[in-house]
Amino acid sequence: MRKLIVAMTATLMAFGGLALQASPESDRAAFEKYFTDRFKDTPKDDFINGVYSIDAASREQWVEIEEFAPYELSIDAGKAEFEKPFANGKGYGDCFENGGAVRGMYPYWDADRKEVITMELAINECREANGEEPIKYSKGKMADISAYMSFLSRGQLIEVVVPDDPDALAAYERGKEFYYRKRGQLNFSCFDCHGGGSGNLVRADKLSPALGHTSHFPVYRSKWGGMGTLHRRFGGCNRQVRAASFKSQSQIYRELEYFLTYMSNGLAFNGPGARK
Amino acid sequence: MGLVPESEALQMIKMTLAGLFSTLILISGCATATNEASTDPAAGDEFAAAWDAADAKRQEAAAVGYEWRDTSKMLKKAKTEAEAGNTEAAMKLVAKAHEESADAIEQEARESTLWQSRVPQ
């Protein structure tokens, strides 16, 4: 009996160890397979359309909404903001190459700073480097600039890299752990809703699959009546399960974005988007 | 001339005024008694200690990234209730906030290993 317990414990530890030590690439392959197996009728590339990739009825409405997309005003406002010179005469174009079509470069691991850099963080760092005040991260002007840059970047592939660097891997692992941990009074993990619960109804709405989740931000959300960034959504999700949320562009949300975007490697960025 | 002699009428007015006066004293006494209960230094100390303990527990949960959404609001509301003299309601809120934070800390400990079981393999 004792031998059996020892053997079982060793097996459990081995499996636990596997989960911890799995490479980002094996994580990604298993993640993708989970969703392509779960939604066999959805072509892999279509997961970037979120819940509309698995819900035909909602998709019809969404296609109609896209004809006069609610985020178009935000793209225009973002373009105007992007092209407006800073007080020192420089502008965003001096910080971002390719006229701002750089969504595909983010998020990335900065080995010197030992942290994840997101596009929204880079936008504010550009402002500050040119003597401008930083802007709020969740909505408003930030969402507009992000929407314009994402629009210019449509079609770029998601190609997040986790380099062979213990610090980068640790950041990836922290993001991964955050994603799978249950939290809040309702005791839900991100994956509970958008993995095991994806496709299920919450009241009248289907829960979207996590594959492709970060491709289409920022989004115009009917519930918000306006635009919001990915981190605004992270905060909203946390609060919905009655957990205290973290600040947009906090270290943990950037690491969550790093992990979750990596999971969609190979798919295309298609932001900004429109969601319920 | 009325139905009651003048001296008797005066007597009745005096008695009525005396009655009203004692009723006012009684009401005012009750009100004072209520205020005294709510500002009882011992009750105030008990609330302050319970509030501090609950807030410390909340901070403990926050330090491991597991504070729940409404705990902080509960503690704020408890202070408002206590200031309004609703000590019982205030203490209930403090107890609930304390319990939530203890649950959140347990949840964090539980999840430190359980999360791995949810990763697709």
mmCIF file of C-alpha atoms in Angstrom:
data_model
loop_
_atom_site.group_PDB
_atom_site.id
_atom_site.type_symbol
_atom_site.label_atom_id
_atom_site.label_comp_id
_atom_site.label_asym_id
_atom_site.label_seq_id
_atom_site.Cartn_x
_atom_site.Cartn_y
_atom_site.Cartn_z
ATOM 1 C CA MET A 1 0.000 0.000 0.000
ATOM 2 C CA ARG A 2 2.809 2.363 0.947
ATOM 3 C CA LYS A 3 4.547 1.642 -2.360
ATOM 4 C CA LEU A 4 1.321 2.398 -4.203
ATOM 5 C CA ILE A 5 0.963 5.762 -2.456
ATOM 6 C CA VAL A 6 4.587 6.627 -3.206
ATOM 7 C CA ALA A 7 4.121 5.653 -6.855
ATOM 8 C CA MET A 8 0.916 7.678 -7.149
ATOM 9 C CA THR A 9 2.529 10.714 -5.518
ATOM 10 C CA ALA A 10 5.507 10.461 -7.853
ATOM 11 C CA THR A 11 3.183 10.255 -10.865
ATOM 12 C CA LEU A 12 1.172 13.262 -9.711
ATOM 13 C CA MET A 13 4.352 15.255 -9.118
ATOM 14 C CA ALA A 14 5.617 14.302 -12.551
ATOM 15 C CA PHE A 15 2.393 15.529 -14.181
ATOM 16 C CA GLY A 16 2.421 18.697 -12.084
ATOM 17 C CA GLY A 17 6.026 19.232 -13.104
ATOM 18 C CA LEU A 18 5.095 18.758 -16.744
ATOM 19 C CA ALA A 19 2.485 21.494 -16.505
ATOM 20 C CA LEU A 20 5.052 23.819 -14.978
ATOM 21 C CA GLN A 21 7.931 22.957 -17.238
ATOM 22 C CA ALA A 22 6.091 22.663 -20.550
ATOM 23 C CA SER A 23 7.619 24.905 -23.187
ATOM 24 C CA PRO A 24 5.623 27.883 -24.458
ATOM 25 C CA GLU A 25 5.411 26.183 -27.850
ATOM 26 C CA SER A 26 3.983 22.937 -26.455
ATOM 27 C CA ASP A 27 1.556 25.039 -24.381
ATOM 28 C CA ARG A 28 0.472 26.861 -27.520
ATOM 29 C CA ALA A 29 0.006 23.688 -29.548
ATOM 30 C CA ALA A 30 -2.133 22.109 -26.793
ATOM 31 C CA PHE A 31 -4.113 25.340 -26.377
ATOM 32 C CA GLU A 32 -4.860 25.563 -30.100
ATOM 33 C CA LYS A 33 -5.802 21.884 -30.271
ATOM 34 C CA TYR A 34 -8.169 22.305 -27.332
ATOM 35 C CA PHE A 35 -10.201 24.876 -29.257
ATOM 36 C CA THR A 36 -9.985 23.369 -32.723
ATOM 37 C CA ASP A 37 -11.201 20.059 -31.224
ATOM 38 C CA ARG A 38 -13.950 21.807 -29.283
ATOM 39 C CA PHE A 39 -15.223 23.810 -32.253
ATOM 40 C CA LYS A 40 -14.608 21.498 -35.167
ATOM 41 C CA ASP A 41 -16.725 23.550 -37.579
ATOM 42 C CA THR A 42 -14.683 26.709 -37.039
ATOM 43 C CA PRO A 43 -11.722 27.171 -39.372
ATOM 44 C CA LYS A 44 -8.626 27.944 -37.314
ATOM 45 C CA ASP A 45 -8.080 31.376 -38.868
ATOM 46 C CA ASP A 46 -11.621 32.403 -37.995
ATOM 47 C CA PHE A 47 -11.037 32.283 -34.230
ATOM 48 C CA ILE A 48 -9.835 35.894 -34.467
ATOM 49 C CA ASN A 49 -13.510 36.821 -34.728
ATOM 50 C CA GLY A 50 -14.174 35.746 -31.168
ATOM 51 C CA VAL A 51 -17.659 34.550 -30.326
ATOM 52 C CA TYR A 52 -18.768 35.247 -33.902
ATOM 53 C CA SER A 53 -16.578 32.355 -35.036
ATOM 54 C CA ILE A 54 -18.764 29.908 -33.102
ATOM 55 C CA ASP A 55 -22.205 31.519 -33.065
ATOM 56 C CA ALA A 56 -23.852 31.802 -36.475
ATOM 57 C CA ALA A 57 -26.841 33.834 -35.287
ATOM 58 C CA SER A 58 -24.722 36.501 -33.591
ATOM 59 C CA ARG A 59 -22.370 36.501 -36.540
ATOM 60 C CA GLU A 60 -25.135 37.608 -38.907
ATOM 61 C CA GLN A 61 -25.856 40.642 -36.733
ATOM 62 C CA TRP A 62 -22.156 41.397 -36.334
ATOM 63 C CA VAL A 63 -21.545 41.305 -40.099
ATOM 64 C CA GLU A 64 -24.287 43.897 -40.488
ATOM 65 C CA ILE A 65 -22.808 46.021 -37.699
ATOM 66 C CA GLU A 66 -19.428 45.894 -39.429
ATOM 67 C CA GLU A 67 -20.936 47.614 -42.476
ATOM 68 C CA PHE A 68 -21.093 50.822 -40.435
ATOM 69 C CA ALA A 69 -18.577 49.823 -37.800
ATOM 70 C CA PRO A 70 -18.941 51.715 -34.521
ATOM 71 C CA TYR A 71 -15.157 51.941 -34.129
ATOM 72 C CA GLU A 72 -14.680 54.001 -37.304
ATOM 73 C CA LEU A 73 -14.964 57.321 -35.470
ATOM 74 C CA SER A 74 -12.293 56.099 -33.098
ATOM 75 C CA ILE A 75 -9.954 55.262 -35.988
ATOM 76 C CA ASP A 76 -10.459 58.788 -37.372
ATOM 77 C CA ALA A 77 -9.840 60.371 -33.969
ATOM 78 C CA GLY A 78 -6.765 58.173 -33.523
ATOM 79 C CA LYS A 79 -5.408 59.176 -36.929
ATOM 80 C CA ALA A 80 -5.816 62.863 -36.104
ATOM 81 C CA GLU A 81 -4.098 62.357 -32.760
ATOM 82 C CA PHE A 82 -1.297 60.296 -34.314
ATOM 83 C CA GLU A 83 -0.592 62.971 -36.905
ATOM 84 C CA LYS A 84 -0.767 65.920 -34.510
ATOM 85 C CA PRO A 85 2.804 67.077 -33.702
ATOM 86 C CA PHE A 86 3.979 67.174 -30.099
ATOM 87 C CA ALA A 87 5.002 70.509 -28.604
ATOM 88 C CA ASN A 88 8.614 69.756 -29.565
ATOM 89 C CA GLY A 89 7.668 69.323 -33.217
ATOM 90 C CA LYS A 90 8.100 65.564 -33.245
ATOM 91 C CA GLY A 91 5.274 63.032 -33.341
ATOM 92 C CA TYR A 92 4.289 59.402 -32.926
ATOM 93 C CA GLY A 93 5.709 58.721 -36.379
ATOM 94 C CA ASP A 94 9.165 59.400 -34.940
ATOM 95 C CA CYS A 95 8.666 56.654 -32.353
ATOM 96 C CA PHE A 96 6.901 54.039 -34.475
ATOM 97 C CA GLU A 97 8.177 52.830 -37.799
ATOM 98 C CA ASN A 98 6.015 51.926 -40.775
ATOM 99 C CA GLY A 99 3.714 54.884 -40.146
ATOM 100 C CA GLY A 100 2.443 53.256 -36.969
ATOM 101 C CA ALA A 101 1.502 49.879 -38.489
ATOM 102 C CA VAL A 102 3.371 48.025 -35.777
ATOM 103 C CA ARG A 103 0.773 45.983 -33.893
ATOM 104 C CA GLY A 104 2.515 42.772 -34.997
ATOM 105 C CA MET A 105 5.640 43.748 -33.027
ATOM 106 C CA TYR A 106 3.796 43.735 -29.700
ATOM 107 C CA PRO A 107 3.860 42.511 -27.015
ATOM 108 C CA TYR A 108 7.552 41.732 -26.775
ATOM 109 C CA TRP A 109 10.102 40.933 -24.105
ATOM 110 C CA ASP A 110 12.638 43.703 -23.484
ATOM 111 C CA ALA A 111 15.755 41.923 -22.258
ATOM 112 C CA ASP A 112 17.433 45.119 -21.015
ATOM 113 C CA ARG A 113 14.478 46.346 -19.025
ATOM 114 C CA LYS A 114 13.455 42.804 -18.111
ATOM 115 C CA GLU A 115 9.793 43.435 -18.734
ATOM 116 C CA VAL A 116 7.017 42.965 -21.273
ATOM 117 C CA ILE A 117 6.401 45.975 -23.526
ATOM 118 C CA THR A 118 2.926 46.396 -24.976
ATOM 119 C CA MET A 119 1.890 48.787 -27.723
ATOM 120 C CA GLU A 120 -0.117 50.975 -25.353
ATOM 121 C CA LEU A 121 2.838 51.230 -22.968
ATOM 122 C CA ALA A 122 5.055 52.205 -25.919
ATOM 123 C CA ILE A 123 2.547 54.902 -26.950
ATOM 124 C CA ASN A 124 2.792 56.545 -23.553
ATOM 125 C CA GLU A 125 6.562 56.151 -23.432
ATOM 126 C CA CYS A 126 6.723 57.911 -26.795
ATOM 127 C CA ARG A 127 4.701 60.787 -25.366
ATOM 128 C CA GLU A 128 6.826 61.053 -22.241
ATOM 129 C CA ALA A 129 10.091 60.871 -24.211
ATOM 130 C CA ASN A 130 8.855 63.910 -26.124
ATOM 131 C CA GLY A 131 7.815 65.921 -23.103
ATOM 132 C CA GLU A 132 4.098 65.122 -23.267
ATOM 133 C CA GLU A 133 1.931 63.990 -20.361
ATOM 134 C CA PRO A 134 1.002 60.287 -20.390
ATOM 135 C CA ILE A 135 -2.633 59.487 -21.167
ATOM 136 C CA LYS A 136 -4.978 57.038 -19.429
ATOM 137 C CA TYR A 137 -4.656 53.480 -20.624
ATOM 138 C CA SER A 138 -8.160 52.033 -20.691
ATOM 139 C CA LYS A 139 -10.171 54.152 -23.092
ATOM 140 C CA GLY A 140 -10.446 57.592 -24.695
ATOM 141 C CA LYS A 141 -7.444 58.946 -26.540
ATOM 142 C CA MET A 142 -5.340 55.830 -25.875
ATOM 143 C CA ALA A 143 -7.994 53.534 -27.322
ATOM 144 C CA ASP A 144 -8.286 55.851 -30.353
ATOM 145 C CA ILE A 145 -4.555 55.868 -31.114
ATOM 146 C CA SER A 146 -4.411 52.117 -30.533
ATOM 147 C CA ALA A 147 -7.416 51.640 -32.837
ATOM 148 C CA TYR A 148 -5.752 53.636 -35.626
ATOM 149 C CA MET A 149 -2.453 51.756 -35.291
ATOM 150 C CA SER A 150 -4.266 48.404 -35.119
ATOM 151 C CA PHE A 151 -6.295 49.287 -38.189
ATOM 152 C CA LEU A 152 -3.109 50.049 -40.111
ATOM 153 C CA SER A 153 -1.700 46.717 -38.915
ATOM 154 C CA ARG A 154 -4.618 44.512 -39.925
ATOM 155 C CA GLY A 155 -3.421 41.232 -41.361
ATOM 156 C CA GLN A 156 -0.075 41.228 -39.559
ATOM 157 C CA LEU A 157 0.629 37.857 -37.990
ATOM 158 C CA ILE A 158 0.750 37.320 -34.265
ATOM 159 C CA GLU A 159 4.342 36.250 -33.700
ATOM 160 C CA VAL A 160 5.106 36.717 -30.033
ATOM 161 C CA VAL A 161 8.541 35.452 -29.056
ATOM 162 C CA VAL A 162 9.498 34.071 -25.665
ATOM 163 C CA PRO A 163 13.273 34.115 -25.914
ATOM 164 C CA ASP A 164 15.584 31.611 -24.268
ATOM 165 C CA ASP A 165 15.956 33.834 -21.238
ATOM 166 C CA PRO A 166 14.951 32.752 -17.716
ATOM 167 C CA ASP A 167 13.436 36.174 -16.993
ATOM 168 C CA ALA A 168 11.321 36.121 -20.145
ATOM 169 C CA LEU A 169 10.169 32.605 -19.418
ATOM 170 C CA ALA A 170 9.303 33.580 -15.845
ATOM 171 C CA ALA A 171 7.188 36.489 -17.147
ATOM 172 C CA TYR A 172 5.417 34.130 -19.561
ATOM 173 C CA GLU A 173 4.820 31.627 -16.732
ATOM 174 C CA ARG A 174 3.375 34.320 -14.452
ATOM 175 C CA GLY A 175 0.963 35.323 -17.196
ATOM 176 C CA LYS A 176 0.028 31.689 -17.752
ATOM 177 C CA GLU A 177 -0.497 31.035 -14.057
ATOM 178 C CA PHE A 178 -2.702 34.120 -13.756
ATOM 179 C CA TYR A 179 -4.815 32.850 -16.650
ATOM 180 C CA TYR A 180 -5.542 29.463 -15.098
ATOM 181 C CA ARG A 181 -5.928 30.499 -11.457
ATOM 182 C CA LYS A 182 -9.436 30.813 -10.061
ATOM 183 C CA ARG A 183 -10.028 34.092 -8.266
ATOM 184 C CA GLY A 184 -12.720 36.325 -6.849
ATOM 185 C CA GLN A 185 -15.789 35.518 -4.808
ATOM 186 C CA LEU A 186 -17.268 33.563 -7.741
ATOM 187 C CA ASN A 187 -14.124 31.404 -7.901
ATOM 188 C CA PHE A 188 -13.592 31.487 -11.673
ATOM 189 C CA SER A 189 -10.421 31.409 -13.729
ATOM 190 C CA CYS A 190 -10.172 33.113 -17.135
ATOM 191 C CA PHE A 191 -10.063 29.629 -18.622
ATOM 192 C CA ASP A 192 -13.211 28.515 -16.770
ATOM 193 C CA CYS A 193 -15.244 30.928 -18.908
ATOM 194 C CA HIS A 194 -13.239 31.090 -22.109
ATOM 195 C CA GLY A 195 -11.914 27.505 -22.156
ATOM 196 C CA GLY A 196 -14.178 24.962 -20.479
ATOM 197 C CA GLY A 197 -17.125 27.348 -20.632
ATOM 198 C CA SER A 198 -16.580 28.622 -24.168
ATOM 199 C CA GLY A 199 -19.665 28.127 -26.294
ATOM 200 C CA ASN A 200 -21.888 27.922 -23.217
ATOM 201 C CA LEU A 201 -24.533 30.510 -22.520
ATOM 202 C CA VAL A 202 -24.209 33.156 -19.833
ATOM 203 C CA ARG A 203 -27.747 34.495 -19.732
ATOM 204 C CA ALA A 204 -28.454 35.133 -23.438
ATOM 205 C CA ASP A 205 -24.846 35.332 -24.655
ATOM 206 C CA LYS A 206 -22.350 32.683 -25.640
ATOM 207 C CA LEU A 207 -18.915 32.789 -24.053
ATOM 208 C CA SER A 208 -16.157 33.321 -26.598
ATOM 209 C CA PRO A 209 -13.223 30.944 -27.066
ATOM 210 C CA ALA A 210 -9.833 32.171 -25.829
ATOM 211 C CA LEU A 211 -7.997 31.297 -29.033
ATOM 212 C CA GLY A 212 -7.648 34.548 -30.970
ATOM 213 C CA HIS A 213 -8.820 36.598 -28.015
ATOM 214 C CA THR A 214 -6.190 39.325 -28.214
ATOM 215 C CA SER A 215 -6.273 39.759 -31.998
ATOM 216 C CA HIS A 216 -9.049 42.318 -32.296
ATOM 217 C CA PHE A 217 -8.411 44.916 -29.596
ATOM 218 C CA PRO A 218 -9.131 47.689 -28.937
ATOM 219 C CA VAL A 219 -12.863 47.094 -29.321
ATOM 220 C CA TYR A 220 -16.031 49.112 -29.423
ATOM 221 C CA ARG A 221 -18.232 47.362 -26.886
ATOM 222 C CA SER A 222 -21.959 47.983 -26.855
ATOM 223 C CA LYS A 223 -21.958 47.445 -23.093
ATOM 224 C CA TRP A 224 -19.398 50.231 -22.673
ATOM 225 C CA GLY A 225 -20.973 52.455 -25.295
ATOM 226 C CA GLY A 226 -17.442 53.196 -26.456
ATOM 227 C CA MET A 227 -13.955 51.939 -27.090
ATOM 228 C CA GLY A 228 -11.743 50.085 -24.668
ATOM 229 C CA THR A 229 -8.325 48.495 -24.653
ATOM 230 C CA LEU A 230 -7.485 44.861 -23.929
ATOM 231 C CA HIS A 231 -6.505 45.725 -20.373
ATOM 232 C CA ARG A 232 -9.837 47.427 -19.796
ATOM 233 C CA ARG A 233 -11.410 44.093 -20.690
ATOM 234 C CA PHE A 234 -9.032 42.185 -18.392
ATOM 235 C CA GLY A 235 -10.108 44.440 -15.523
ATOM 236 C CA GLY A 236 -13.783 43.986 -16.373
ATOM 237 C CA CYS A 237 -13.441 40.200 -16.450
ATOM 238 C CA ASN A 238 -11.737 40.191 -13.064
ATOM 239 C CA ARG A 239 -14.448 42.356 -11.549
ATOM 240 C CA GLN A 240 -17.181 40.188 -13.076
ATOM 241 C CA VAL A 241 -15.961 37.249 -11.001
ATOM 242 C CA ARG A 242 -15.870 39.650 -8.041
ATOM 243 C CA ALA A 243 -12.113 39.876 -7.776
ATOM 244 C CA ALA A 244 -10.374 43.206 -7.334
ATOM 245 C CA SER A 245 -8.919 44.174 -10.695
ATOM 246 C CA PHE A 246 -5.388 45.351 -11.441
ATOM 247 C CA LYS A 247 -4.391 48.567 -13.143
ATOM 248 C CA SER A 248 -4.180 48.705 -16.920
ATOM 249 C CA GLN A 249 -0.551 48.175 -17.965
ATOM 250 C CA SER A 250 0.347 46.815 -14.540
ATOM 251 C CA GLN A 251 3.104 44.220 -14.730
ATOM 252 C CA ILE A 252 0.712 41.300 -14.283
ATOM 253 C CA TYR A 253 -1.697 42.434 -17.021
ATOM 254 C CA ARG A 254 1.210 42.933 -19.427
ATOM 255 C CA GLU A 255 2.418 39.428 -18.616
ATOM 256 C CA LEU A 256 -1.106 38.098 -19.068
ATOM 257 C CA GLU A 257 -1.220 39.788 -22.482
ATOM 258 C CA TYR A 258 2.182 38.253 -23.292
ATOM 259 C CA PHE A 259 0.967 34.727 -22.502
ATOM 260 C CA LEU A 260 -2.460 35.063 -24.074
ATOM 261 C CA THR A 261 -1.177 36.657 -27.277
ATOM 262 C CA TYR A 262 1.485 33.966 -27.557
ATOM 263 C CA MET A 263 -1.303 31.373 -27.437
ATOM 264 C CA SER A 264 -2.668 32.865 -30.690
ATOM 265 C CA ASN A 265 0.631 32.869 -32.564
ATOM 266 C CA GLY A 266 0.079 32.222 -36.257
ATOM 267 C CA LEU A 267 -3.295 33.974 -36.372
ATOM 268 C CA ALA A 268 -3.715 37.505 -37.705
ATOM 269 C CA PHE A 269 -4.294 40.794 -35.914
ATOM 270 C CA ASN A 270 -7.658 42.210 -37.033
ATOM 271 C CA GLY A 271 -8.365 45.072 -34.648
ATOM 272 C CA PRO A 272 -10.132 47.218 -33.901
ATOM 273 C CA GLY A 273 -13.267 45.176 -33.386
ATOM 274 C CA ALA A 274 -16.901 45.489 -32.409
ATOM 275 C CA ARG A 275 -18.328 43.369 -29.614
ATOM 276 C CA LYS A 276 -21.505 43.222 -27.537
ATOM 277 C CA MET B 1 -68.869 82.096 33.263
ATOM 278 C CA GLY B 2 -67.695 78.693 32.030
ATOM 279 C CA LEU B 3 -68.607 75.175 33.080
ATOM 280 C CA VAL B 4 -65.474 74.914 35.257
ATOM 281 C CA PRO B 5 -64.601 77.455 37.967
ATOM 282 C CA GLU B 6 -61.581 79.644 37.128
ATOM 283 C CA SER B 7 -59.311 78.210 39.867
ATOM 284 C CA GLU B 8 -60.027 74.650 38.677
ATOM 285 C CA ALA B 9 -59.264 75.626 35.053
ATOM 286 C CA LEU B 10 -55.931 77.069 36.151
ATOM 287 C CA GLN B 11 -55.245 73.858 38.037
ATOM 288 C CA MET B 12 -55.959 71.756 34.899
ATOM 289 C CA ILE B 13 -53.666 73.890 32.727
ATOM 290 C CA LYS B 14 -50.876 73.513 35.304
ATOM 291 C CA MET B 15 -51.353 69.725 35.376
ATOM 292 C CA THR B 16 -51.353 69.482 31.562
ATOM 293 C CA LEU B 17 -48.184 71.559 31.287
ATOM 294 C CA ALA B 18 -46.520 69.430 33.962
ATOM 295 C CA GLY B 19 -47.493 66.282 32.024
ATOM 296 C CA LEU B 20 -46.127 67.656 28.755
ATOM 297 C CA PHE B 21 -42.935 68.758 30.456
ATOM 298 C CA SER B 22 -42.298 65.325 31.994
ATOM 299 C CA THR B 23 -43.006 63.640 28.644
ATOM 300 C CA LEU B 24 -40.424 65.902 26.985
ATOM 301 C CA ILE B 25 -37.877 65.075 29.667
ATOM 302 C CA LEU B 26 -38.580 61.361 29.175
ATOM 303 C CA ILE B 27 -38.153 61.549 25.367
ATOM 304 C CA SER B 28 -35.034 63.597 25.659
ATOM 305 C CA GLY B 29 -33.696 61.101 28.205
ATOM 306 C CA CYS B 30 -34.317 58.195 25.805
ATOM 307 C CA ALA B 31 -32.560 60.030 22.996
ATOM 308 C CA THR B 32 -29.593 60.731 25.228
ATOM 309 C CA ALA B 33 -29.507 57.077 26.263
ATOM 310 C CA THR B 34 -29.369 55.979 22.569
ATOM 311 C CA ASN B 35 -26.567 58.403 21.803
ATOM 312 C CA GLU B 36 -24.676 57.257 24.835
ATOM 313 C CA ALA B 37 -24.895 53.630 23.635
ATOM 314 C CA SER B 38 -23.487 54.486 20.200
ATOM 315 C CA THR B 39 -20.658 56.593 21.519
ATOM 316 C CA ASP B 40 -19.795 54.209 24.284
ATOM 317 C CA PRO B 41 -15.975 54.331 24.287
ATOM 318 C CA ALA B 42 -15.775 50.556 24.811
ATOM 319 C CA ALA B 43 -18.031 49.865 21.798
ATOM 320 C CA GLY B 44 -15.994 52.352 19.744
ATOM 321 C CA ASP B 45 -12.742 50.643 20.713
ATOM 322 C CA GLU B 46 -14.189 47.242 19.883
ATOM 323 C CA PHE B 47 -15.269 48.466 16.431
ATOM 324 C CA ALA B 48 -11.938 50.145 15.738
ATOM 325 C CA ALA B 49 -10.032 46.993 16.674
ATOM 326 C CA ALA B 50 -12.294 44.774 14.549
ATOM 327 C CA TRP B 51 -12.039 47.196 11.616
ATOM 328 C CA ASP B 52 -8.240 47.334 11.833
ATOM 329 C CA ALA B 53 -8.046 43.526 11.950
ATOM 330 C CA ALA B 54 -10.346 43.181 8.936
ATOM 331 C CA ASP B 55 -8.399 45.788 6.966
ATOM 332 C CA ALA B 56 -5.115 44.064 7.819
ATOM 333 C CA LYS B 57 -6.585 40.804 6.514
ATOM 334 C CA ARG B 58 -7.735 42.595 3.333
ATOM 335 C CA GLN B 59 -4.225 43.928 2.809
ATOM 336 C CA GLU B 60 -2.852 40.415 3.337
ATOM 337 C CA ALA B 61 -5.135 39.145 0.547
ATOM 338 C CA ALA B 62 -4.187 42.073 -1.695
ATOM 339 C CA ALA B 63 -0.487 41.414 -1.141
ATOM 340 C CA VAL B 64 -0.866 37.996 -2.782
ATOM 341 C CA GLY B 65 -3.074 39.436 -5.539
ATOM 342 C CA TYR B 66 -6.281 37.914 -4.244
ATOM 343 C CA GLU B 67 -8.373 40.727 -2.793
ATOM 344 C CA TRP B 68 -12.044 40.329 -3.652
ATOM 345 C CA ARG B 69 -13.953 43.095 -5.402
ATOM 346 C CA ASP B 70 -16.273 44.293 -2.653
ATOM 347 C CA THR B 71 -14.210 43.912 0.527
ATOM 348 C CA SER B 72 -12.873 47.421 0.481
ATOM 349 C CA LYS B 73 -16.346 48.874 -0.144
ATOM 350 C CA MET B 74 -17.696 46.880 2.814
ATOM 351 C CA LEU B 75 -15.076 48.335 5.117
ATOM 352 C CA LYS B 76 -15.846 51.869 3.939
ATOM 353 C CA LYS B 77 -19.551 51.289 4.507
ATOM 354 C CA ALA B 78 -18.832 49.892 7.960
ATOM 355 C CA LYS B 79 -17.139 53.156 8.918
ATOM 356 C CA THR B 80 -20.117 55.147 7.658
ATOM 357 C CA GLU B 81 -22.522 52.967 9.653
ATOM 358 C CA ALA B 82 -20.404 53.297 12.779
ATOM 359 C CA GLU B 83 -20.283 57.082 12.414
ATOM 360 C CA ALA B 84 -24.087 57.096 12.127
ATOM 361 C CA GLY B 85 -24.320 55.157 15.381
ATOM 362 C CA ASN B 86 -25.377 51.871 13.736
ATOM 363 C CA THR B 87 -22.813 49.830 15.586
ATOM 364 C CA GLU B 88 -24.481 46.463 15.059
ATOM 365 C CA ALA B 89 -24.701 46.909 11.270
ATOM 366 C CA ALA B 90 -21.137 48.205 11.206
ATOM 367 C CA MET B 91 -19.821 45.188 13.117
ATOM 368 C CA LYS B 92 -21.660 42.801 10.784
ATOM 369 C CA LEU B 93 -20.006 44.401 7.759
ATOM 370 C CA VAL B 94 -16.595 44.231 9.381
ATOM 371 C CA ALA B 95 -17.087 40.545 10.197
ATOM 372 C CA LYS B 96 -18.141 39.827 6.606
ATOM 373 C CA ALA B 97 -15.143 41.721 5.196
ATOM 374 C CA HIS B 98 -12.823 39.805 7.517
ATOM 375 C CA GLU B 99 -14.347 36.489 6.480
ATOM 376 C CA GLU B 100 -14.078 37.359 2.752
ATOM 377 C CA SER B 101 -10.403 38.155 3.059
ATOM 378 C CA ALA B 102 -9.707 34.961 4.986
ATOM 379 C CA ASP B 103 -11.502 33.018 2.227
ATOM 380 C CA ALA B 104 -9.511 34.859 -0.454
ATOM 381 C CA ILE B 105 -6.227 33.951 1.253
ATOM 382 C CA GLU B 106 -7.306 30.304 1.441
ATOM 383 C CA GLN B 107 -8.310 30.457 -2.221
ATOM 384 C CA GLU B 108 -4.862 31.745 -3.166
ATOM 385 C CA ALA B 109 -3.146 28.939 -1.276
ATOM 386 C CA ARG B 110 -5.423 26.351 -2.886
ATOM 387 C CA GLU B 111 -4.852 27.748 -6.377
ATOM 388 C CA SER B 112 -1.074 27.838 -6.017
ATOM 389 C CA THR B 113 -1.041 24.239 -7.242
ATOM 390 C CA LEU B 114 -4.565 23.560 -8.532
ATOM 391 C CA TRP B 115 -4.246 25.890 -11.534
ATOM 392 C CA GLN B 116 -1.909 23.423 -13.217
ATOM 393 C CA SER B 117 -4.707 20.904 -13.560
ATOM 394 C CA ARG B 118 -6.545 23.272 -15.953
ATOM 395 C CA VAL B 119 -3.757 23.691 -18.486
ATOM 396 C CA PRO B 120 -4.657 21.814 -21.695
ATOM 397 C CA GLN B 121 -2.193 18.989 -22.290
#
